[in-house]
């Protein structure tokens, strides 16, 4: 195989890899009903009112009438690994009767890509979790950011421990 042909094949495979990665990070088709974007400086985004989007499709957990978690506002940091190394995302949840009534995300970017993805995550998370039972939360991808979800889920587990 000649060198120019080999280079062309490598460039072609690299291009397909980039396209595949971009497609995997594309925004979901489900449009959230309310979004509060993160500030350009990487500040907080959140919502203090429950959203009705997506709550009708969740299944209710059998309840004995007593809450498992104490009402209040709890916060924790979750970590995850990105292509750029270890990243951290701050999560603050307000609970009322075991349901999430508000969420704030504090972004801790270590580079511009992390800032972008954590900001997108922060702008879309409220529409997916506000109004849901904390035990039902297991976020996999929000607004095209799939890696930040790992840190978010880790923080939620820590918040559950705090709220017991």
CSV table of C-alpha atoms in Angstrom, one decimal:
chain,number,residue,atom,x,y,z
A,1,UNK,CA,0.0,0.0,0.0
A,2,UNK,CA,1.4,3.4,-0.9
A,3,UNK,CA,2.0,6.1,1.7
A,4,UNK,CA,-0.5,8.6,0.2
A,5,UNK,CA,-3.2,5.9,0.2
A,6,UNK,CA,-2.4,4.9,3.7
A,7,UNK,CA,-2.6,8.5,4.9
A,8,UNK,CA,-6.0,8.9,3.1
A,9,UNK,CA,-7.3,5.8,4.9
A,10,UNK,CA,-6.1,7.1,8.3
A,11,UNK,CA,-7.7,10.5,7.6
A,12,UNK,CA,-10.9,8.8,6.6
A,13,UNK,CA,-11.1,6.7,9.7
A,14,UNK,CA,-10.3,9.7,11.9
A,15,UNK,CA,-13.1,11.6,10.2
A,16,UNK,CA,-15.5,8.8,10.8
A,17,UNK,CA,-14.5,8.7,14.5
A,18,UNK,CA,-15.1,12.4,14.9
A,19,UNK,CA,-18.5,12.2,13.2
A,20,UNK,CA,-19.4,9.2,15.4
A,21,UNK,CA,-18.3,11.1,18.5
A,22,UNK,CA,-20.2,14.3,17.5
A,23,UNK,CA,-23.3,12.2,16.8
A,24,UNK,CA,-23.1,10.6,20.2
A,25,UNK,CA,-22.9,14.0,21.9
A,26,UNK,CA,-25.7,15.6,19.9
A,27,UNK,CA,-28.6,17.0,21.9
A,28,UNK,CA,-31.5,14.7,22.5
A,29,UNK,CA,-34.7,15.3,20.6
A,30,UNK,CA,-36.7,15.7,23.8
A,31,UNK,CA,-37.0,19.4,24.4
A,32,UNK,CA,-37.1,20.4,28.0
A,33,UNK,CA,-40.0,22.7,29.0
A,34,UNK,CA,-37.9,25.1,31.0
A,35,UNK,CA,-34.2,25.7,31.0
A,36,UNK,CA,-32.0,28.0,33.0
A,37,UNK,CA,-28.6,28.3,31.3
A,38,UNK,CA,-25.4,28.4,33.3
A,39,UNK,CA,-23.6,31.7,33.4
A,40,UNK,CA,-20.7,32.2,30.9
A,41,UNK,CA,-18.3,32.3,33.8
A,42,UNK,CA,-19.3,28.7,34.8
A,43,UNK,CA,-21.7,29.8,37.5
A,44,UNK,CA,-24.9,28.1,38.7
A,45,UNK,CA,-27.9,27.1,36.8
A,46,UNK,CA,-31.1,25.8,38.3
A,47,UNK,CA,-34.8,25.9,38.8
A,48,UNK,CA,-36.9,26.4,41.9
A,49,UNK,CA,-40.2,25.3,40.5
A,50,UNK,CA,-41.2,21.8,39.5
A,51,UNK,CA,-41.5,21.0,35.9
A,52,UNK,CA,-44.2,18.8,34.5
A,53,UNK,CA,-42.2,17.7,31.5
A,54,UNK,CA,-41.4,14.0,31.7
A,55,UNK,CA,-43.1,13.3,35.0
A,56,UNK,CA,-46.1,11.6,33.5
A,57,UNK,CA,-44.0,8.8,32.1
A,58,UNK,CA,-42.2,7.9,35.4
A,59,UNK,CA,-43.5,5.0,37.4
A,60,UNK,CA,-44.5,5.7,41.0
A,61,UNK,CA,-42.8,3.8,43.7
A,62,UNK,CA,-45.1,2.2,46.2
A,63,UNK,CA,-45.2,4.5,49.2
A,64,UNK,CA,-46.1,3.8,52.8
A,65,UNK,CA,-46.8,7.5,53.4
A,66,UNK,CA,-43.5,8.2,55.2
A,67,UNK,CA,-40.6,10.0,53.6
A,68,UNK,CA,-37.3,8.1,53.4
A,69,UNK,CA,-35.3,11.3,53.2
A,70,UNK,CA,-35.4,14.5,55.3
A,71,UNK,CA,-36.6,17.6,53.5
A,72,UNK,CA,-34.0,20.2,52.9
A,73,UNK,CA,-31.2,21.4,50.6
A,74,UNK,CA,-28.1,19.2,50.2
A,75,UNK,CA,-25.0,19.6,48.2
A,76,UNK,CA,-22.1,17.4,47.1
A,77,UNK,CA,-19.4,17.2,44.5
A,78,UNK,CA,-19.2,14.3,42.1
A,79,UNK,CA,-16.2,13.3,40.0
A,80,UNK,CA,-15.9,11.7,36.6
A,81,UNK,CA,-13.2,11.0,34.1
A,82,UNK,CA,-13.1,12.8,30.8
A,83,UNK,CA,-10.6,12.6,27.9
A,84,UNK,CA,-8.9,15.5,29.6
A,85,UNK,CA,-8.6,13.8,33.0
A,86,UNK,CA,-10.5,13.9,36.3
A,87,UNK,CA,-13.3,16.4,36.4
A,88,UNK,CA,-15.6,17.6,39.2
A,89,UNK,CA,-19.2,18.9,39.1
A,90,UNK,CA,-21.1,20.4,42.1
A,91,UNK,CA,-24.7,19.4,42.7
A,92,UNK,CA,-27.2,21.0,45.1
A,93,UNK,CA,-30.6,19.4,45.4
A,94,UNK,CA,-33.6,20.6,47.4
A,95,UNK,CA,-35.8,17.7,48.6
A,96,UNK,CA,-39.4,17.8,49.7
A,97,UNK,CA,-41.2,14.5,50.4
A,98,UNK,CA,-38.4,12.5,48.7
A,99,UNK,CA,-38.9,14.5,45.5
A,100,UNK,CA,-36.5,16.9,43.9
A,101,UNK,CA,-38.0,20.4,44.1
A,102,UNK,CA,-34.9,22.3,42.9
A,103,UNK,CA,-31.4,21.7,41.5
A,104,UNK,CA,-28.3,23.9,41.1
A,105,UNK,CA,-25.2,22.8,39.3
A,106,UNK,CA,-21.9,24.4,40.0
A,107,UNK,CA,-19.5,23.8,37.2
A,108,UNK,CA,-15.8,23.2,37.9
A,109,UNK,CA,-14.2,23.2,34.5
A,110,UNK,CA,-10.6,22.5,34.0
A,111,UNK,CA,-10.6,23.3,30.3
A,112,UNK,CA,-12.8,24.9,27.6
A,113,UNK,CA,-14.4,21.6,26.5
A,114,UNK,CA,-15.3,20.7,30.1
A,115,UNK,CA,-16.8,24.2,30.6
A,116,UNK,CA,-18.9,23.7,27.5
A,117,UNK,CA,-20.3,20.3,28.4
A,118,UNK,CA,-20.8,21.1,32.1
A,119,UNK,CA,-22.6,24.3,31.1
A,120,UNK,CA,-24.9,22.4,28.7
A,121,UNK,CA,-25.6,19.8,31.4
A,122,UNK,CA,-26.4,22.5,33.9
A,123,UNK,CA,-28.9,24.1,31.5
A,124,UNK,CA,-30.8,20.9,30.8
A,125,UNK,CA,-30.7,18.9,34.1
A,126,UNK,CA,-33.6,20.7,35.9
A,127,UNK,CA,-36.1,19.7,33.2
A,128,UNK,CA,-35.2,16.1,33.6
A,129,UNK,CA,-35.2,15.7,37.4
A,130,UNK,CA,-37.3,18.3,39.1
A,131,UNK,CA,-40.5,16.7,40.4
A,132,UNK,CA,-39.0,13.2,40.4
A,133,UNK,CA,-38.4,10.9,43.3
A,134,UNK,CA,-34.7,11.0,44.3
A,135,UNK,CA,-34.5,7.2,44.3
A,136,UNK,CA,-35.6,7.3,40.6
A,137,UNK,CA,-32.7,9.5,39.5
A,138,UNK,CA,-30.1,7.9,37.3
A,139,UNK,CA,-29.1,10.4,34.6
A,140,UNK,CA,-27.3,9.1,31.6
A,141,UNK,CA,-27.1,12.0,29.2
A,142,UNK,CA,-28.3,15.6,29.4
A,143,UNK,CA,-28.1,18.2,26.6
A,144,UNK,CA,-25.4,16.2,24.8
A,145,UNK,CA,-23.2,15.8,27.9
A,146,UNK,CA,-22.9,12.2,28.8
A,147,UNK,CA,-19.7,12.2,30.9
A,148,UNK,CA,-20.9,14.9,33.4
A,149,UNK,CA,-23.8,12.5,34.3
A,150,UNK,CA,-21.4,10.2,36.0
A,151,UNK,CA,-20.3,12.9,38.4
A,152,UNK,CA,-23.9,14.0,38.9
A,153,UNK,CA,-25.0,10.5,39.8
A,154,UNK,CA,-22.1,10.1,42.2
A,155,UNK,CA,-23.1,13.4,43.9
A,156,UNK,CA,-26.7,12.2,44.1
A,157,UNK,CA,-25.7,9.1,46.0
A,158,UNK,CA,-23.7,11.2,48.5
A,159,UNK,CA,-26.7,13.5,48.9
A,160,UNK,CA,-29.0,10.5,49.6
A,161,UNK,CA,-26.6,9.5,52.4
A,162,UNK,CA,-26.7,13.1,53.8
A,163,UNK,CA,-30.5,13.2,53.7
A,164,UNK,CA,-31.2,9.9,55.5
